[in-house]
GROMACS .gro file of C-alpha atoms in nm:
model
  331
    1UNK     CA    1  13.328  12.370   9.797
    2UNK     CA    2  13.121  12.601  10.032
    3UNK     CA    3  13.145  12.478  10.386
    4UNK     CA    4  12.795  12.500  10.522
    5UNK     CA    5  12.657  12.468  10.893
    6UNK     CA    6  12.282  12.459  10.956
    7UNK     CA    7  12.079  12.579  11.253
    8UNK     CA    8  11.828  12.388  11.299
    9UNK     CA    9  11.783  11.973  11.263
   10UNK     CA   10  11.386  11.956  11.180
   11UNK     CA   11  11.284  11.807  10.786
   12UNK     CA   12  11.319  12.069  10.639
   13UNK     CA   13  11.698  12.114  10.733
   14UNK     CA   14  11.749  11.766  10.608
   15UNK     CA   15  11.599  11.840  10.263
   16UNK     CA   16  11.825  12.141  10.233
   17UNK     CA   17  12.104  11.936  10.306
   18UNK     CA   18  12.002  11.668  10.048
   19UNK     CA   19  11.940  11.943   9.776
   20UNK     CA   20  12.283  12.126   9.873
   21UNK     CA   21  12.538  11.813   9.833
   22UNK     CA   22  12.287  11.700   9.538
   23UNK     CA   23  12.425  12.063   9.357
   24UNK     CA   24  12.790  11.908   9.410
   25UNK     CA   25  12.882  12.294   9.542
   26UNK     CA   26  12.812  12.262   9.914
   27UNK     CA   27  12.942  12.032  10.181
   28UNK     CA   28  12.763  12.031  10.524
   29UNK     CA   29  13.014  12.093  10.783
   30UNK     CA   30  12.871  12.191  11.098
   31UNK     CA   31  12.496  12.111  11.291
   32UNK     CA   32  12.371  12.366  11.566
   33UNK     CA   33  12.095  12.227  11.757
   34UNK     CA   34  12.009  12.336  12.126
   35UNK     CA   35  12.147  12.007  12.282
   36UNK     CA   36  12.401  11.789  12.184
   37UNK     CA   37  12.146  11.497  12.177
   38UNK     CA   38  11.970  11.656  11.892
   39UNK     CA   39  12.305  11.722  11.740
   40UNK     CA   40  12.421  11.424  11.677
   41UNK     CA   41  12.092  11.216  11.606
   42UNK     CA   42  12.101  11.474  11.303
   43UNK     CA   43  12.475  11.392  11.240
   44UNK     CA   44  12.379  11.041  11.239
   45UNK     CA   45  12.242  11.076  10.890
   46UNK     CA   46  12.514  11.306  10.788
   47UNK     CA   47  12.825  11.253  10.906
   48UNK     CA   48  13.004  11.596  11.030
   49UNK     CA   49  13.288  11.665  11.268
   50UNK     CA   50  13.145  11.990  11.378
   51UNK     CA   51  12.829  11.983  11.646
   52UNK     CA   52  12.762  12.293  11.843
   53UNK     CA   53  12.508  12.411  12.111
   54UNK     CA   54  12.644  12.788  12.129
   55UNK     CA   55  12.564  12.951  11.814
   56UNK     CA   56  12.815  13.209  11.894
   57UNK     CA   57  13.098  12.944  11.890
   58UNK     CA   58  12.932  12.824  11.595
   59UNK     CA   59  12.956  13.239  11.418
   60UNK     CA   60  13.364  13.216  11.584
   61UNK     CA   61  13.449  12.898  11.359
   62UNK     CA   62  13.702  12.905  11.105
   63UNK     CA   63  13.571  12.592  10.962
   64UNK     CA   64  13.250  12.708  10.837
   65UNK     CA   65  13.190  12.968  10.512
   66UNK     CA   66  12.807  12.990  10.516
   67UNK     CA   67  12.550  12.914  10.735
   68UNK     CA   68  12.186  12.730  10.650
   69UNK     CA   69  11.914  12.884  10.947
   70UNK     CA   70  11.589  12.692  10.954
   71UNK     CA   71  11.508  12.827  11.361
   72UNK     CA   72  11.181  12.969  11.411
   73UNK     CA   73  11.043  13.325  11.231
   74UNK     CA   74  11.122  13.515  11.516
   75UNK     CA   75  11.512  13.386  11.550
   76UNK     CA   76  11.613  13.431  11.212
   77UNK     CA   77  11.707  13.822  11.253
   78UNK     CA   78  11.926  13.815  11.538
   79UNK     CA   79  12.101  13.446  11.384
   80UNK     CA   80  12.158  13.617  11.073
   81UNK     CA   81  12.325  13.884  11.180
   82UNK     CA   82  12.541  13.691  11.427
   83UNK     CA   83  12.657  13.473  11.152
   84UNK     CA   84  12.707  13.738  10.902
   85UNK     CA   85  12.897  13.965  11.162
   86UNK     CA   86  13.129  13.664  11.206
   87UNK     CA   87  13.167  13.695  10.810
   88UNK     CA   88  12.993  13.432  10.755
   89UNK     CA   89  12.707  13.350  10.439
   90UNK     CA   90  12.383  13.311  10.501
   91UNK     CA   91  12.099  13.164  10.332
   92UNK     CA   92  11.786  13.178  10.563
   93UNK     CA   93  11.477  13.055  10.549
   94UNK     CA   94  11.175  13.228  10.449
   95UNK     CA   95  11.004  13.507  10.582
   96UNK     CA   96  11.358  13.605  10.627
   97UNK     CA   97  11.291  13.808  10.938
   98UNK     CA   98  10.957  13.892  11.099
   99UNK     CA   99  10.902  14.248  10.978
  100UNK     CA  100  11.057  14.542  10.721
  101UNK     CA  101  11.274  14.695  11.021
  102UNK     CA  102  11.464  14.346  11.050
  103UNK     CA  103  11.479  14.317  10.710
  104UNK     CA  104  11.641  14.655  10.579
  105UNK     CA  105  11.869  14.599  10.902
  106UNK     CA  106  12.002  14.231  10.787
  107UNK     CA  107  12.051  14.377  10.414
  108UNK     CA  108  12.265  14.715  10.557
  109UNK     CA  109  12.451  14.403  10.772
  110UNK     CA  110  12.534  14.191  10.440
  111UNK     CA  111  12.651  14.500  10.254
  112UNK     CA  112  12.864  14.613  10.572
  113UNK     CA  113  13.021  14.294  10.620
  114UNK     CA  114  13.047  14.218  10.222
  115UNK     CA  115  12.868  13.870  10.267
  116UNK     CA  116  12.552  13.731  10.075
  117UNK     CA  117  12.242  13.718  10.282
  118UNK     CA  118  12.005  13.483  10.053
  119UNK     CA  119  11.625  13.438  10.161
  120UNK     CA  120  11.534  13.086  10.082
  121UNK     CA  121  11.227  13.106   9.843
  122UNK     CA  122  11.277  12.792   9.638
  123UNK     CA  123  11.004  12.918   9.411
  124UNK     CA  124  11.165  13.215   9.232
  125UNK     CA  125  11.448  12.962   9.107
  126UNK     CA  126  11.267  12.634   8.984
  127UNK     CA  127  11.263  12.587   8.613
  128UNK     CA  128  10.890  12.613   8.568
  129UNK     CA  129  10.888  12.937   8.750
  130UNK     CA  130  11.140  13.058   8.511
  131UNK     CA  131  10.897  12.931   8.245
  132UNK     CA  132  10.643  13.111   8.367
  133UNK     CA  133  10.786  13.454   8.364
  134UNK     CA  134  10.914  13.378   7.996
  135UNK     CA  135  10.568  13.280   7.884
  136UNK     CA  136  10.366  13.570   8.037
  137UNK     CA  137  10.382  13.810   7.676
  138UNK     CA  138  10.214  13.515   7.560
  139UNK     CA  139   9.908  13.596   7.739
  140UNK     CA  140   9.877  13.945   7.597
  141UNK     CA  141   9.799  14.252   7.843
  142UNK     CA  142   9.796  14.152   8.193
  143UNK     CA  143   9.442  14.170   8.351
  144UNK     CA  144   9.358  13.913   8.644
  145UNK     CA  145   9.587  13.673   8.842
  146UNK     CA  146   9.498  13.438   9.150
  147UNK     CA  147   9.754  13.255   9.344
  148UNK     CA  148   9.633  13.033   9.558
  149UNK     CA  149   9.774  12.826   9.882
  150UNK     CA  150   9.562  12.706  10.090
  151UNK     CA  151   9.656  12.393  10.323
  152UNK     CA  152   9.524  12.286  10.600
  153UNK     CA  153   9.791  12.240  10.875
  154UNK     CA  154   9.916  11.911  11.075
  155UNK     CA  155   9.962  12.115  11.358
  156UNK     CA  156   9.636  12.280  11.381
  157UNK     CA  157   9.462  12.003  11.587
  158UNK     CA  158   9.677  12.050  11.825
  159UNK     CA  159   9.636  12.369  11.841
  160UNK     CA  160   9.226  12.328  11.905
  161UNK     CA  161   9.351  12.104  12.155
  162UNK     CA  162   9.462  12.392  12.386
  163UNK     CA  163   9.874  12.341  12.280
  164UNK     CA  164  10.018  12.633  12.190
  165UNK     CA  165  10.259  12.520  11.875
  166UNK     CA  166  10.464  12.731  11.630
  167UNK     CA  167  10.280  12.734  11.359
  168UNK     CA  168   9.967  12.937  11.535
  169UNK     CA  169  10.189  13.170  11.777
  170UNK     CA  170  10.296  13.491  11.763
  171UNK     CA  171  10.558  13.460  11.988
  172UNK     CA  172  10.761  13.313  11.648
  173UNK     CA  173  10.697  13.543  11.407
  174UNK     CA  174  10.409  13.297  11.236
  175UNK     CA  175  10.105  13.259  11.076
  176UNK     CA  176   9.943  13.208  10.755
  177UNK     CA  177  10.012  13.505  10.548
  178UNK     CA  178  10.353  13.447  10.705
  179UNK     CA  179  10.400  13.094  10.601
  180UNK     CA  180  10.120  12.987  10.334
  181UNK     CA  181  10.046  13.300  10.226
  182UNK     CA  182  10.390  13.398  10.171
  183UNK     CA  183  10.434  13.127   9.851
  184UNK     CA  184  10.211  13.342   9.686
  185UNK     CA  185  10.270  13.693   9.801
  186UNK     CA  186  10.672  13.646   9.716
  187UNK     CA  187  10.576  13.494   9.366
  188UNK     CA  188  10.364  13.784   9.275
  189UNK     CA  189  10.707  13.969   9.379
  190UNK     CA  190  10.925  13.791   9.176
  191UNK     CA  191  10.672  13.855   8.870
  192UNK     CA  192  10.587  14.204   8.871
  193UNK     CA  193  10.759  14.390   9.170
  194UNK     CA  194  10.597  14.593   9.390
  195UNK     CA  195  10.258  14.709   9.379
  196UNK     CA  196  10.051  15.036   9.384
  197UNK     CA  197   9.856  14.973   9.698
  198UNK     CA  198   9.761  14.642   9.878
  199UNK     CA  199   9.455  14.565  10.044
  200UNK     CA  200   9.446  14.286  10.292
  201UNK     CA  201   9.163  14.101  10.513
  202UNK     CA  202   9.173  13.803  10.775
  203UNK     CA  203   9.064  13.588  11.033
  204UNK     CA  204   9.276  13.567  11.325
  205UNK     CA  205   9.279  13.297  11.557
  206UNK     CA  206   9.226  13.389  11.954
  207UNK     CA  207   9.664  13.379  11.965
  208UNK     CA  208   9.683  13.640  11.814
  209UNK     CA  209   9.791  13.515  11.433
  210UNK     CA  210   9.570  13.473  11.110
  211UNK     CA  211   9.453  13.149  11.043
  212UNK     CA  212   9.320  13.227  10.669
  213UNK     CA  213   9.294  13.542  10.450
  214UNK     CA  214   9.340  13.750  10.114
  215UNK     CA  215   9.485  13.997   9.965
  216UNK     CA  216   9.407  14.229   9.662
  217UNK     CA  217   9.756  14.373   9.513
  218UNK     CA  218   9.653  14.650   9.223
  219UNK     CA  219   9.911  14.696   8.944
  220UNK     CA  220   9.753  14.946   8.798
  221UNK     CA  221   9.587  14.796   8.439
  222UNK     CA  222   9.589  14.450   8.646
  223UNK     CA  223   9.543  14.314   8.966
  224UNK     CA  224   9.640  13.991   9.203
  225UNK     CA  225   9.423  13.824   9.454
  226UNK     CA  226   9.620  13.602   9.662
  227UNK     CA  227   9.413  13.346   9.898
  228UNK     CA  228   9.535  13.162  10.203
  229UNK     CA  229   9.457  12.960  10.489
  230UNK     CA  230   9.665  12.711  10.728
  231UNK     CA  231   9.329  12.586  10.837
  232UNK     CA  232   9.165  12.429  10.540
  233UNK     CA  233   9.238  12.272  10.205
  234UNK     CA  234   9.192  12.396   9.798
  235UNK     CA  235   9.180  12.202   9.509
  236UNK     CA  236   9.200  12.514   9.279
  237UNK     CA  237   9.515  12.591   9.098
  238UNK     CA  238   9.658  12.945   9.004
  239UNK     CA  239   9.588  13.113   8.739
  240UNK     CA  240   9.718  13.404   8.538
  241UNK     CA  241   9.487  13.604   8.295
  242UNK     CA  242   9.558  13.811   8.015
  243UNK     CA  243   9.362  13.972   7.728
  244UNK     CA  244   9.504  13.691   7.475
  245UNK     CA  245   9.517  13.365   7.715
  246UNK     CA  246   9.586  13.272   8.057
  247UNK     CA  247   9.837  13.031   8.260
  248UNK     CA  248   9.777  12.774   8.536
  249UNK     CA  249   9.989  12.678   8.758
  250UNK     CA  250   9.953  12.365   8.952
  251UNK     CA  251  10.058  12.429   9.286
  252UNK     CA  252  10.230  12.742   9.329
  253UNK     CA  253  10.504  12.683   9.543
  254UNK     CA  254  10.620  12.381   9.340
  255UNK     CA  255  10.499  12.489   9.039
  256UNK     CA  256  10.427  12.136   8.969
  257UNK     CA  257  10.265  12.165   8.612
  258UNK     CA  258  10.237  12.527   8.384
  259UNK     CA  259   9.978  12.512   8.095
  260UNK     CA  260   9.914  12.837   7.834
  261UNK     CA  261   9.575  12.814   7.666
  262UNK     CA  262   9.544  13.096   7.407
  263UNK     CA  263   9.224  13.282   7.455
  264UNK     CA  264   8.972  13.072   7.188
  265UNK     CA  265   9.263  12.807   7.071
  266UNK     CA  266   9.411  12.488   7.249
  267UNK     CA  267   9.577  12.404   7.580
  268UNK     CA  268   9.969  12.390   7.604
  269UNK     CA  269  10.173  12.212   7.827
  270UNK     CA  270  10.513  12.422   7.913
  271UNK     CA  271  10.605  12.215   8.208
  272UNK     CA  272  10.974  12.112   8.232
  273UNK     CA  273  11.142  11.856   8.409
  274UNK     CA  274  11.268  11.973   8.753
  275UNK     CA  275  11.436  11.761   9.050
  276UNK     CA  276  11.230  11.563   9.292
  277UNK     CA  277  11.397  11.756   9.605
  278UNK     CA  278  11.302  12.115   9.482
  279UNK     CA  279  11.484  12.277   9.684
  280UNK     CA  280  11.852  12.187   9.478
  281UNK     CA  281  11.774  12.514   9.212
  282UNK     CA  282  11.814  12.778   9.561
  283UNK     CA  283  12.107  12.574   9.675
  284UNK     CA  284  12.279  12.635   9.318
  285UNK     CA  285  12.138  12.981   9.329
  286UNK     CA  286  12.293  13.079   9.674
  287UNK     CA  287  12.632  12.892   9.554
  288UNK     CA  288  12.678  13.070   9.241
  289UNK     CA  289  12.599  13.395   9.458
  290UNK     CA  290  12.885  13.287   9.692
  291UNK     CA  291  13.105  13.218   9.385
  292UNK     CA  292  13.086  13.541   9.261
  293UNK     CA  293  13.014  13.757   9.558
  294UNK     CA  294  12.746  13.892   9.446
  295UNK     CA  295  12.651  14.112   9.761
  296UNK     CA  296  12.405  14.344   9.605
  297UNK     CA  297  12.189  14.055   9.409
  298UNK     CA  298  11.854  14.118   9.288
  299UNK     CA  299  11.706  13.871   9.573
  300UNK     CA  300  11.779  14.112   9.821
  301UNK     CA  301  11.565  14.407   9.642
  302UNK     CA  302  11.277  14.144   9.612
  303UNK     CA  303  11.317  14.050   9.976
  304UNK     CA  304  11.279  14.410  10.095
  305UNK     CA  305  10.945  14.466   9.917
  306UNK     CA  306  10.803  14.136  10.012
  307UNK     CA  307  10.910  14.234  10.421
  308UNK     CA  308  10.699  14.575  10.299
  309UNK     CA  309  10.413  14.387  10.225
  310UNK     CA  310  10.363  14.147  10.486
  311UNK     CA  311  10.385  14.407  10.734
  312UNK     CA  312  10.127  14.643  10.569
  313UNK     CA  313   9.908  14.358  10.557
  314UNK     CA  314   9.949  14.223  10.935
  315UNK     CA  315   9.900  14.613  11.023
  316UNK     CA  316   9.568  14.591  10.802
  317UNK     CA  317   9.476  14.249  10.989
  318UNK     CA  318   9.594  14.326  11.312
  319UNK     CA  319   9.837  14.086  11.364
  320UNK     CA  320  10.091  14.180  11.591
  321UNK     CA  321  10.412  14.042  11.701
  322UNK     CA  322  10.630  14.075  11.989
  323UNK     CA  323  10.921  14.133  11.771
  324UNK     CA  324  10.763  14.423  11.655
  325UNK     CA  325  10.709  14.605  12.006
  326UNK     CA  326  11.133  14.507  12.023
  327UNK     CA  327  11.173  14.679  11.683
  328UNK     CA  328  10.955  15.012  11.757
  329UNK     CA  329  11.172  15.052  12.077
  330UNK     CA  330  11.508  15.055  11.887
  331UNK     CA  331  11.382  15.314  11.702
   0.00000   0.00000   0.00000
């Protein structure tokens, strides 16, 4: 049984933690939170006998194998490497860090310290996306795709209300091609790898962060438009096109529903059952990593491209982020 701490105590945490003692393989041990308040109204719900407010006696702890971090964009490169100095697992929320420098320098940190670092993109392990990726000879030679994710945010009134949250500052690392956009970006990762150039455009908001955008990947005999926006909503689903059918996918990030329809015949329906709380398939994923210390997994390659990518396109869009500045310096 993995003994796992989280940092962090917001909904999302709590759905990890669900989805992690769902997969029978992890036990929550420890809550970080910045006061002890927040602590234990989180340990309320689950029971733990480890709260902290220092997340370095939190990285010291002999009582804790892997660590869950759910902190803002901007956090999640120093916390990670705290943790996995200490020798510690750690499965992080994605973007895993806020740019390609942090990224390469978490993956030399895993491999030095012989621990998995795991970048928690539910999508790549749900059994429809697995589907997916077995059905695409199906569609014959590979010649359009659109992924789409476009939603428009809870927090953004309050952002046209002069507050200053999160989601809409670059202080934390955020954004839309950061956050929405990334669903879609990562997938198209996971599918085909990187591509041969990328080509990005946006709208940035007067913090400083996109609020919608796109991005044209080429592949060479195919390409991948990716749309996104944190400040309205789409109906449309994905779509993948070939020259003998295509596949939609009903929202992306899910992957709710996956249909083939061969180019001239009938619709298919390739869906399978998956969990309510889809976040259980990374929690097995990241435990049967940790089983069989797997340091140098194929996640981490796909991470390292994805960081690429989002950083060529915020240099295309001009968004900039103080971690960046902190990361140029170093150098």
């Amino acid at each position: 049984m993995i003994r796992l701490a989280v940092v962090g105590t917001n909904w999302i945490t709590r759905q990890f933690v669900d989805a992690a003692h769902e997969s029978g393989k992890i036990k929550l041990t420890a809550v970080y939170s910045r006061t002890l308040e927040q602590a234990q109204a989180f340990s309320h719900e689950y029971p733990v006998k480890h709260l902290f407010v220092s997340l370095e006696q939190m990285a010291q702890s002999d009582d804790i194998d892997a660590v869950y971090i759910a902190s803002p964009n901007a956090l999640h490169a120093e916390q990670a490497q705290l943790f996995m100095r200490h020798k510690k697992h750690v499965i992080c929320e994605k973007p895993l860090a806020s740019n390609l420098a942090e990224v390469e320098q978490l993956v030399a940190c895993a491999r030095a310290n012989q621990v998995i670092l795991f970048e928690a993109f539910k999508t790549a392990s749900l059994p429809n996306f697995i589907t997916l990726r077995q059905a695409l000879p199906e569609v014959g030679k590979l010649r359009k795709a659109l992924f789409n994710y476009c939603q428009y945010s809870s927090r953004y009134q309050r952002y046209l209300d002069g507050e200053n949250p999160n989601t809409f500052n670059p202080a934390w690392s955020n954004g839309s091609i950061m956050d929405i956009g990334y669903y879609s970006l990562a997938s198209a990762v996971a599918l085909w790898g990187e591509p041969l150039s990328v080509k990005a455009q946006a709208t940035l908001l007067a913090s400083g962060v996109d609020a919608h955008g796109a991005v044209l990947m080429n592949y060479g005999d195919f390409d991948v438009t990716i749309l996104h926006s944190k400040v309205s909503d789409s109906l449309l689903p994905s779509e993948i096109q070939g020259e003998a059918g295509s596949l939609v996918i009903e929202q992306l990030s899910h992957c709710q529903r996956v249909t083939l329809t061969a180019r001239g015949g009938k619709t298919r329906e390739l869906s399978q059952p998956q969990h309510i709380n889809t976040m259980l398939y990374e929690a097995e994923h990241f435990a049967a990593l940790v089983a069989s210390h797997d340091v140098n997994h194929a996640g981490l390659a796909s991470s390292l491209i994805t960081a690429k990518l989002l950083t060529e396109i915020r240099r295309q869009t001009g968004v900039v982020f103080p971690a960046d500045a902190r990361n140029a310096a170093a150098v």
